[in-house]
XYZ file of C-alpha atoms in Angstrom:
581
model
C 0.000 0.000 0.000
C 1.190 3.370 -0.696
C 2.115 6.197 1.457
C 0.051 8.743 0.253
C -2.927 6.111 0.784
C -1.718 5.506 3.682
C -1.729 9.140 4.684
C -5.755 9.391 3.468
C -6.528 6.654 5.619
C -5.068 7.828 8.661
C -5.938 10.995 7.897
C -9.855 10.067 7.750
C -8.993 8.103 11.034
C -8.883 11.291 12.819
C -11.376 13.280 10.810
C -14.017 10.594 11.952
C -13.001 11.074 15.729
C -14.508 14.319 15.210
C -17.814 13.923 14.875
C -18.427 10.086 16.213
C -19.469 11.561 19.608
C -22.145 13.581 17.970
C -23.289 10.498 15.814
C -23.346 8.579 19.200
C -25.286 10.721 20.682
C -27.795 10.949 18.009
C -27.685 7.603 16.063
C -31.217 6.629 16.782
C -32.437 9.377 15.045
C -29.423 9.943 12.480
C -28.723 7.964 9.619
C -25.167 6.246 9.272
C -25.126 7.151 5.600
C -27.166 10.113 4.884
C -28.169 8.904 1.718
C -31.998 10.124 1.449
C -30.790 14.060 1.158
C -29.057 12.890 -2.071
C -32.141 10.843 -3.266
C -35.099 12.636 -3.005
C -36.012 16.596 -3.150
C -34.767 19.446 -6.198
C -30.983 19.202 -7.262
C -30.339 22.502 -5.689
C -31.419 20.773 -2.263
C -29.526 17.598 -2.716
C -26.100 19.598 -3.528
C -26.573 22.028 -0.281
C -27.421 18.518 1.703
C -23.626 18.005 0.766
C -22.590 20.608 3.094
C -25.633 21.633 5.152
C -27.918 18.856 7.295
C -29.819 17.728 9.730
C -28.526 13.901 9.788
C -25.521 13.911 12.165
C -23.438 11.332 10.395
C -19.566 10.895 10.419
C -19.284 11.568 6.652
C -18.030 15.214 7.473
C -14.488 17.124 6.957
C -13.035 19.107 9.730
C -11.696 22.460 7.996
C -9.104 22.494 10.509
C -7.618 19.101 10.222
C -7.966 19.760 6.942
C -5.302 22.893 6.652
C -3.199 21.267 8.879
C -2.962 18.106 6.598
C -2.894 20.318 3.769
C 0.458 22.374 5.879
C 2.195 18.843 5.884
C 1.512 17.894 2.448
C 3.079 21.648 1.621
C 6.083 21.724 3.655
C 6.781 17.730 3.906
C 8.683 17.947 6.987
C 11.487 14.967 7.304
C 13.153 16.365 10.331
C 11.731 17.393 13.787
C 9.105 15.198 13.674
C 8.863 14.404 17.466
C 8.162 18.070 17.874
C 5.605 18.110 14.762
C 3.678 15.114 16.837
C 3.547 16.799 20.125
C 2.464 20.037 18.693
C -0.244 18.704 16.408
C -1.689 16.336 18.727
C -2.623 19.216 21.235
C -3.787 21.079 18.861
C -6.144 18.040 17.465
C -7.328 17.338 21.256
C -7.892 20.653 21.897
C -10.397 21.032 18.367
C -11.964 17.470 19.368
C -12.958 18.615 22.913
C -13.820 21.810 21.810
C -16.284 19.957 19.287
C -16.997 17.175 21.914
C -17.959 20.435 24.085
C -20.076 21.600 21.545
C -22.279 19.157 20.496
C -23.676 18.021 23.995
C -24.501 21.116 24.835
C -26.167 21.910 22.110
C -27.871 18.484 22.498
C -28.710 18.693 25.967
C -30.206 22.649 25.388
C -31.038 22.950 21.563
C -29.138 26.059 21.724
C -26.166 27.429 20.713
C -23.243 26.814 23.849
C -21.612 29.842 25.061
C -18.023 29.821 27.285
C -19.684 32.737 29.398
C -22.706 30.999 29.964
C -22.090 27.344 30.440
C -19.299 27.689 32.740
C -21.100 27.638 36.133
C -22.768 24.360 34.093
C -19.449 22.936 33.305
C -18.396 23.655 36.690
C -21.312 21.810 38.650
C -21.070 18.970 35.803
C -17.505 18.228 36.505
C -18.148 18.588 40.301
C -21.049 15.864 40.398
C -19.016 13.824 37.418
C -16.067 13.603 39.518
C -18.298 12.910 42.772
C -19.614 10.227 40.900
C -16.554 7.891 39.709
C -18.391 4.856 39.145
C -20.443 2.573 36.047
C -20.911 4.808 32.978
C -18.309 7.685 34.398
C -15.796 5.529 34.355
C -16.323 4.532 30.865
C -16.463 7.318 29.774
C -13.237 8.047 31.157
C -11.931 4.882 30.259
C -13.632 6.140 26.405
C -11.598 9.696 26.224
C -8.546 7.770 27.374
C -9.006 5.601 24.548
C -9.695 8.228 21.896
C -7.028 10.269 23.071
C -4.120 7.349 22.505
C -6.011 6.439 19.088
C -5.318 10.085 18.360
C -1.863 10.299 19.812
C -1.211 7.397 17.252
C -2.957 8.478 14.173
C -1.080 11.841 14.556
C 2.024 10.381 14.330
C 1.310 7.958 11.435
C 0.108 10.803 9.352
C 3.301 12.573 10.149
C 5.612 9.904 9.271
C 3.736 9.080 6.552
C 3.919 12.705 5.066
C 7.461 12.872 5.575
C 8.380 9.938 2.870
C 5.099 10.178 0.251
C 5.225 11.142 -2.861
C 1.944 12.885 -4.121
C 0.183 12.491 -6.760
C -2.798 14.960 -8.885
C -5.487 13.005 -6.550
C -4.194 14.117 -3.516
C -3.704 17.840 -4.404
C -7.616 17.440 -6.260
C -8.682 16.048 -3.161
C -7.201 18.770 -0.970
C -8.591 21.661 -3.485
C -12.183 20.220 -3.591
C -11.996 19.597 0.529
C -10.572 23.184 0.765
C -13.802 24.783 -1.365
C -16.392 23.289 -0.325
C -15.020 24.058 3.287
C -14.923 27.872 2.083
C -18.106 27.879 0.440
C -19.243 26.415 3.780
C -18.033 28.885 5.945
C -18.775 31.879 4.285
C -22.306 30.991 3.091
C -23.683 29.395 6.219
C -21.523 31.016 8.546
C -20.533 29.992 11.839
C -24.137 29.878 12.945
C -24.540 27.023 11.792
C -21.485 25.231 12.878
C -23.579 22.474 14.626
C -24.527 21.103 11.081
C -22.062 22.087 8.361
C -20.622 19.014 6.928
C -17.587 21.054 6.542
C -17.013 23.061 10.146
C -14.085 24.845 11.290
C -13.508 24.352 15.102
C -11.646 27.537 14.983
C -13.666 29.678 13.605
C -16.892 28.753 16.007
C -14.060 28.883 19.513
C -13.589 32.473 17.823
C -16.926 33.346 17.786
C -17.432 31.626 21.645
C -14.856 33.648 22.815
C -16.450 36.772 21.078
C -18.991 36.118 22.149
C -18.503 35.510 25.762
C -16.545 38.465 25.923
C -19.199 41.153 24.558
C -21.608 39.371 27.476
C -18.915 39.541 30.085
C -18.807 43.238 29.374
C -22.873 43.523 29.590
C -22.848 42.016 32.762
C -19.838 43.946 34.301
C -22.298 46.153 36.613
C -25.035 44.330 36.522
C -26.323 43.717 40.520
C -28.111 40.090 40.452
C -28.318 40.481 44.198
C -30.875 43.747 43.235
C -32.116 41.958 40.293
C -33.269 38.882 42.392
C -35.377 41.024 45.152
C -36.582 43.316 41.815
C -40.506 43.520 43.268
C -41.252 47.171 41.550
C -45.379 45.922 41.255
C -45.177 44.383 44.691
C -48.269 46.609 46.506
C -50.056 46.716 43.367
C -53.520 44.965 42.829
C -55.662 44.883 39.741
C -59.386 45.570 41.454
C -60.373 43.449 37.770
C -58.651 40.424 36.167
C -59.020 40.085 32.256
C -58.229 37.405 30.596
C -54.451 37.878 28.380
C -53.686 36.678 25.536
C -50.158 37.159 24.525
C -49.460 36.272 20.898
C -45.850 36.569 19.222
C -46.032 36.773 15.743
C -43.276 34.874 14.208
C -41.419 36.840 10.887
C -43.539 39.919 11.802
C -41.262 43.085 10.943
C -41.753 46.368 9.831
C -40.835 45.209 6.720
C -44.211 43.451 6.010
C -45.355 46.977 6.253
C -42.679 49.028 3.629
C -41.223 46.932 1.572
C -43.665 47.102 -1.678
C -43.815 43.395 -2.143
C -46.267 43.025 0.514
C -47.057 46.438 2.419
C -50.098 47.323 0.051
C -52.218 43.827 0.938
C -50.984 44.264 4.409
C -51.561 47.460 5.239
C -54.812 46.764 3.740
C -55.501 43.507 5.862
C -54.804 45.461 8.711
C -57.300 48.492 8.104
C -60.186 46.079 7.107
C -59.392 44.146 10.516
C -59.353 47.648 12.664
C -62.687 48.262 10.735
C -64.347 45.000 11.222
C -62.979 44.484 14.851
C -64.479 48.161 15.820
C -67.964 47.259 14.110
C -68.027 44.608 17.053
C -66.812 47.148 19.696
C -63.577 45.834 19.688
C -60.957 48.254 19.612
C -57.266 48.741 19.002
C -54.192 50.620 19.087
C -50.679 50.048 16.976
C -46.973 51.190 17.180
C -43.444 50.009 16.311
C -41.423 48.351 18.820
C -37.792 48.325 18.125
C -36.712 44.240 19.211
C -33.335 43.237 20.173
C -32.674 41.501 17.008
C -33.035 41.620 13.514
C -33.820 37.935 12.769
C -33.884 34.710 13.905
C -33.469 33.737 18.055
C -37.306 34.897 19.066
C -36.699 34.132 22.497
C -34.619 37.002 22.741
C -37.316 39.220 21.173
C -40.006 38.037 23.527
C -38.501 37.892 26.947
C -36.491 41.253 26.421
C -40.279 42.198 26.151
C -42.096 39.760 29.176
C -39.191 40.702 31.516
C -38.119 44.320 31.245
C -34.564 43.695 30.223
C -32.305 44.593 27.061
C -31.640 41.464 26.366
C -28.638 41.753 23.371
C -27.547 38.102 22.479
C -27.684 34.639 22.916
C -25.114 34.350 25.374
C -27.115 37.482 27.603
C -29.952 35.180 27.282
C -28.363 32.413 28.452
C -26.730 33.608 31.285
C -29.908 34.380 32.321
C -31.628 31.369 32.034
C -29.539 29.865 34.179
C -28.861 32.267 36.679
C -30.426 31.842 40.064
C -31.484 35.262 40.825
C -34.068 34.823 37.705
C -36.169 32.268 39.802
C -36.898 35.131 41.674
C -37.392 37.975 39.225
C -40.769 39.753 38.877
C -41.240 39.733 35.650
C -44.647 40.201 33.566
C -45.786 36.797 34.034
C -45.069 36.646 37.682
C -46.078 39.736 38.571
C -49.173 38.118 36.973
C -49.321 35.460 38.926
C -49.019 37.414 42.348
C -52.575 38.769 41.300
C -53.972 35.677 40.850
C -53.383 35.138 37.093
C -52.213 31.183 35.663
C -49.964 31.618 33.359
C -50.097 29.478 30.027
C -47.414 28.361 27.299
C -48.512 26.834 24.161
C -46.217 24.895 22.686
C -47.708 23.061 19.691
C -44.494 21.901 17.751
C -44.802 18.438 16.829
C -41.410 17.247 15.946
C -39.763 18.337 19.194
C -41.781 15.852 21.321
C -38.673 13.269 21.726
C -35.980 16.395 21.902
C -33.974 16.520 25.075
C -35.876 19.926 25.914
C -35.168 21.301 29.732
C -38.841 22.110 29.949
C -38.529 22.399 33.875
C -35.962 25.421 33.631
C -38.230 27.190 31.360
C -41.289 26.984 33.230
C -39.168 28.294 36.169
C -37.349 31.129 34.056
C -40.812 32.337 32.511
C -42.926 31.428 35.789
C -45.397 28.934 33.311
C -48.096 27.519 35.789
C -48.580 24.667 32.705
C -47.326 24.158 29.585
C -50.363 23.408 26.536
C -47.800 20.693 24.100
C -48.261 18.909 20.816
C -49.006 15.574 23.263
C -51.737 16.906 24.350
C -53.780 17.722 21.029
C -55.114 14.696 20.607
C -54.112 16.508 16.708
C -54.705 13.956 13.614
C -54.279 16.250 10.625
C -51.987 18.070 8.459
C -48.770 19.403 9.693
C -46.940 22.314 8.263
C -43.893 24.243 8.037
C -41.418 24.642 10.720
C -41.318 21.770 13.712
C -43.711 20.361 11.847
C -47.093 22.267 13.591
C -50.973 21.654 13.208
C -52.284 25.184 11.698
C -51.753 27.972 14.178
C -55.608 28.259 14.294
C -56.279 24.942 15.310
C -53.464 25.759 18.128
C -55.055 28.610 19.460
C -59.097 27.366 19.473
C -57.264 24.272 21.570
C -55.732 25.775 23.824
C -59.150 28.421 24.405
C -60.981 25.121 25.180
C -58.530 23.784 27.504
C -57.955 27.272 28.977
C -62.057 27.813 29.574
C -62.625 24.465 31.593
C -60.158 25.988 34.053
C -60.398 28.745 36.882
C -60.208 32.187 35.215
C -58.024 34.408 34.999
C -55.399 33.310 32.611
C -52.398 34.271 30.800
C -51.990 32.737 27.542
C -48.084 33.000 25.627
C -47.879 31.848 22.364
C -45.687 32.794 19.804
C -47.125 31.559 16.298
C -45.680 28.954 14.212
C -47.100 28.969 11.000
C -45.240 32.275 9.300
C -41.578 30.939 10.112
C -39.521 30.773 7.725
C -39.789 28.714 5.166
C -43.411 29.808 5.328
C -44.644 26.803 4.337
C -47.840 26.561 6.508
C -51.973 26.645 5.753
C -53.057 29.656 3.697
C -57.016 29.241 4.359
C -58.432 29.978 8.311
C -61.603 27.354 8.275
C -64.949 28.844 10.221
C -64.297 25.734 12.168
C -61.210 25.215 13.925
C -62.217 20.866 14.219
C -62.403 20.628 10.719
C -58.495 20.562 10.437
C -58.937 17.254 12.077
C -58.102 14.415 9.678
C -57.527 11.322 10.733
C -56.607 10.152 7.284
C -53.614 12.346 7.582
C -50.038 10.938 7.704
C -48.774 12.706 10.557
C -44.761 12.444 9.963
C -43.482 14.714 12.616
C -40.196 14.258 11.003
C -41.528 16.096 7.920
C -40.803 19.378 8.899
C -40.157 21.944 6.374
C -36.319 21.931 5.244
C -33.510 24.859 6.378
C -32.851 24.445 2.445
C -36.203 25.596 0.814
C -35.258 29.303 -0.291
C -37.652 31.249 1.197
C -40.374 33.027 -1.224
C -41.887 36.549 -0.931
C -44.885 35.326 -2.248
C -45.031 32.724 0.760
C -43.945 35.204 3.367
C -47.110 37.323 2.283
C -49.794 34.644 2.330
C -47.918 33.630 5.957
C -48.182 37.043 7.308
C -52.226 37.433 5.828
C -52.788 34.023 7.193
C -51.151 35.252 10.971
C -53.726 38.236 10.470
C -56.863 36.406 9.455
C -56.646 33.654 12.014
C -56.363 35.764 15.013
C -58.787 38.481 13.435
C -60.931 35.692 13.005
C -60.377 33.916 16.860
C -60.712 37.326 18.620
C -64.491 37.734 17.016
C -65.654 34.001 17.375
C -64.063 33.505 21.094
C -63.268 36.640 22.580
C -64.997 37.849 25.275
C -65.697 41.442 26.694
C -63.149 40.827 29.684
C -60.230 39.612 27.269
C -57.157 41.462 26.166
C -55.166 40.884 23.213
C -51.374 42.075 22.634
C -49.673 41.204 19.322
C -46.225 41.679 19.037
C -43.759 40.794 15.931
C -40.246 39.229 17.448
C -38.161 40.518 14.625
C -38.106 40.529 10.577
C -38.141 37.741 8.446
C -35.010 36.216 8.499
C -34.310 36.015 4.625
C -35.047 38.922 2.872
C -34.128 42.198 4.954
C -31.323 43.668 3.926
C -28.617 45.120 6.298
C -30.954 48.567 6.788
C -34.036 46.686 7.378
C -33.891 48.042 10.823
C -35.212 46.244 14.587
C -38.738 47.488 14.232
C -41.355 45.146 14.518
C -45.732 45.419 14.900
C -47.306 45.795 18.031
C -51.244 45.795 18.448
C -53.234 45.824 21.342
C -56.824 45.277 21.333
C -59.674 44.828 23.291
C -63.322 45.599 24.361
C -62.767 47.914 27.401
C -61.782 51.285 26.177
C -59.494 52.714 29.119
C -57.251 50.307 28.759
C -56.592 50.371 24.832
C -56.553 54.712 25.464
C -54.003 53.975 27.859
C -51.225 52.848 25.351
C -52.145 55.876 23.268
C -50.116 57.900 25.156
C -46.895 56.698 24.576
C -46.738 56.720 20.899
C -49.664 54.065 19.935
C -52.148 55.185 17.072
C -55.494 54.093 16.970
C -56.312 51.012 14.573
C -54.172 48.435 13.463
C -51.650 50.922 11.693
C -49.199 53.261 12.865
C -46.626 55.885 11.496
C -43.923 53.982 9.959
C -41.418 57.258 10.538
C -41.549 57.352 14.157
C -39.385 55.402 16.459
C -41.936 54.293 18.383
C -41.070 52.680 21.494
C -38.100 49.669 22.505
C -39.670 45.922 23.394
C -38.086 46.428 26.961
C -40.594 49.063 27.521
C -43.493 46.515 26.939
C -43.465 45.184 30.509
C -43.958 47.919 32.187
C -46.429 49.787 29.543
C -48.853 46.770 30.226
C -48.409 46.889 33.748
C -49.191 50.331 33.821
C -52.281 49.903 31.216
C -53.421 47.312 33.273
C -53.520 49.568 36.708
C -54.816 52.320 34.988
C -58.411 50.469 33.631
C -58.604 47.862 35.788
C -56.483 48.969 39.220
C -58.001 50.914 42.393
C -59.231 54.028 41.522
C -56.661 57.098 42.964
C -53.561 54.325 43.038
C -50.217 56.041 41.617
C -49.828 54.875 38.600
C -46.174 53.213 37.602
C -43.678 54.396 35.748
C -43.277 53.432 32.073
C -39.422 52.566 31.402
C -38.557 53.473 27.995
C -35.232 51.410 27.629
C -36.492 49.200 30.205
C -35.230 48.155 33.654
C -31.307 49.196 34.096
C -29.752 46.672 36.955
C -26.201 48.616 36.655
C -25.527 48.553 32.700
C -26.677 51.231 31.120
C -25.332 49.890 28.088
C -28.765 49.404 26.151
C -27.493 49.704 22.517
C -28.421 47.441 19.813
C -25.920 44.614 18.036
């Protein structure tokens, strides 16, 4: 056998280490060889399955091991090579834990891990590993031992192997081909998506950690979690009434649905007919632009900068606080809520997720949920769109009503819609009655869910955006009730077709029967109707907390009560540092 074979064989030997834990961890829902993305779907999809998917499979190239293969092929080194070994091999283990790090966090939290954030986790996890030295800990031990002397020796085959081969055309056409598609990798899907690249760089995603944790570092410099935790700012405040909330989030709703001329004219439109329609039933409304955290993508962000009070800037921000103690104790919307006798809802009505490793426990806790209203619990047999897959948003909502109305009033209903994210790929019709979705002909793959690939269409974003519109036009007349509030809110702009001065701003509607508290958002920048100045700044999603609090005392509190303070950039714990990304 050759050398330079040889060399391709060991050098696959390590590139496999790399993402075998990840495979491991995911094999029974993985295929080995990710063969259907190359079978089935448009050409255009199959070729991006070659560098972008779902299936976490060992048929992958690390961009890193990569360029240093590539350096020994250049420089051929027949001298040293003791010192070559040592110094690659720490740099190899220190990539493979660094992607070993990676990947269980992300599969433990579906979210992106963060050094800032997941060091207290990595602290406690080591602490209760090492307490623990017994059974599966030890194989696991006994299992990085392992891969660490496979690696040791693989390093220094390749390395003695480089030094004598002789290379051929294949070997530099390999390395070229490797070395594109890495690029084209990297800079089209970006380090965001490092978790499912087939080509990753290791590098490149520690870089943007460390960035990362060092921009939230500086945000939480000054911030007092000792004040934070004993925040109680509502504490002697009681609501004399209790209406009924309903807090929708409308996924992909951005100012730009209302500007950009591909779909402000139907919109705009929509919205006017709604206001119109909604006040011949003496329902009425108030609108504004909210400026969100973000411009797209990461809604959680959007909505709990809003629920809580906070300026929220990143994902790492938002993690840190999601695992911070002092947020178990933070009065927030929902649990201010709940100290006036409110039960706070979640709907949750994404089907695919229901055998996802989800820490549904610390959410409930962070967001002070009294229940959570999941897929499971449906009962759904019918068609399934879009992203998760999801029943229709409309079928979601009606549901979770019925549920909601055999139960002690009042309530507190969060739900941030499904059906207009991106690919916007869901239903396109609202039917007069909500059952008739039910089909229990229907296949109900929950795997089906809409791909990452399909390139987003304006024409789809529109009929998504109409359909968010119609169905909750359509729920407020046929189940609201005189005591029942609405607030919409858009988390951020579609995450496709924006450009880079599509701006933060995103809808916010309010509506409901009682007058005094829809006049009472009119005062700080809210027109009435379902449309609003697009040329005004409007107010910051930080501000919503305590605008709703206030609205809320001043229609529905004890009459000659001071009234609370609205907090324009929101709730300022130290860091006064409020400034968009």
């Amino acid at each position: 056998m050759s050398a330079e074979l040889n060399f391709w064989i060991y050098f696959l030997g390590v590139n496999v280490l790399f993402f075998l834990p990840r495979y491991l961890l995911e094999w029974r829902e993985s295929s080995f060889v990710p063969y259907k993305g190359f079978l089935e779907g448009p050409i255009s999809e199959r070729v991006r399955y070659l560098i972008n998917r779902y299936n976490y499979d060992i048929f992958r190239v690390s961009v890193d091991w990569l360029v240093l293969a590539g350096l020994l092929v250049w420089l051929q080194p027949n001298s040293g090579l003791e010192v070559w070994h040592g110094g690659y091999f720490v740099v190899v283990v220190v990539l493979w834990a660094y992607q070993v790090y990676y990947h269980v966090m992300e599969r433990i939290y579906q979210i992106e891990p963060v050094f800032y954030s997941d060091r207290l986790l990595l602290q406690t996890g080591f602490q209760l590993f090492v307490k623990n030295l017994k059974g599966t800990n030890l194989l696991i031990i006994a299992g990085v031992l392992g891969v660490l002397g496979v690696l040791w020796w693989l390093i220094g085959q390749v390395i003695e192997v480089a030094a004598v081969a002789e290379w051929s055309g294949g070997t530099y056409l390999l390395l070229g081909s490797f070395g594109f598609l890495g690029l084209y990798s990297l800079v089209t899907y970006n380090y965001k998506a490092f978790g499912k690249i087939a080509f990753p760089s290791q590098t490149q995603s520690i870089y943007r950690n460390i960035r990362q944790s060092l921009r939230t570092s500086a945000y939480f410099k000054h911030f007092d979690f000792e004040a934070l935790s004993q925040h109680r700012p509502y504490e002697g405040l009681q609501l004399k009434e209790r209406p009924n909330i309903y807090f929708l989030v409308v996924e992909s709703y951005g100012k730009i649905a209302l500007e950009d001329l591909a779909f402000s004219e139907p919109i705009t439109q929509k919205l006017s007919l709604m206001a119109q329609q909604l006040k011949a039933k003496d329902w009425h409304s108030a609108s504004s632009l909210s400026e969100a955290p973000i411009t797209g993508g990461a809604s959680w962000i959007s909505y709990t900068s809003a629920l809580f009070g906070l300026p929220i800037r990143d994902q790492a921000a938002y993690l840190t606080l999601l695992h911070h103690p002092a947020m178990r104790n933070y009065q927030h919307l929902m649990r201010w809520l709940q100290t006036q006798g409110y039960r706070n809802y979640r709907l949750s009505p994404i089907a695919g997720f229901e055998d996802m490793s989800i820490p549904w426990d610390d959410y409930q806790d962070f967001y002070a949920i009294d229940e959570w209203i999941k897929f499971k619990s449906f009962g759904y047999q019918g068609p399934l769109y879009g992203f998760g897959p999801c029943p229709p948003d409309q079928y979601s909502l009606h549901f979770a009503h019925d549920y909601m109305k055999q139960q002690a009033e009042p309530h507190f209903l969060f739900f941030i819609t499904q059906n207009s994210h991106s690919p916007f790929t869901g239903p396109a019709e609202v039917l007069e009655n909500y059952k008739d979705w039910i089909d229990p002909t229907a296949t109900m793959d929950t795997a089906d869910s809409a791909s990452i690939f399909s390139k987003p269409q304006k024409a789809d974003y529109l009929e998504a955006i109409l359909y968010q519109l119609d169905f909750i036009h359509h729920f407020i007349e046929q189940q609201g009730k005189a005591n029942d509030l609405f607030i919409l809110m858009g988390d951020h702009q579609p995450p496709v077709f924006p450009g880079p001065r599509a701006g933060f701003q995103t809808p916010v509607h309010v509506i409901g029967k009682h007058l005094p508290w829809v006049e009472a958002f009119k005062g700080y920048g809210f027109s009435e109707g379902m449309l609003m100045p697009l040329d005004k700044d409007g107010l910051r999603h930080e501000a919503l907390f305590s605008l709703v609090v206030r609205s809320l005392m001043e229609a529905y509190g004890e009459a000659g009560l001071s009234l609370p303070e609205v907090l324009a950039n929101g709730i300022d714990f130290g860091n006064s540092n409020n400034g968009r990304n």
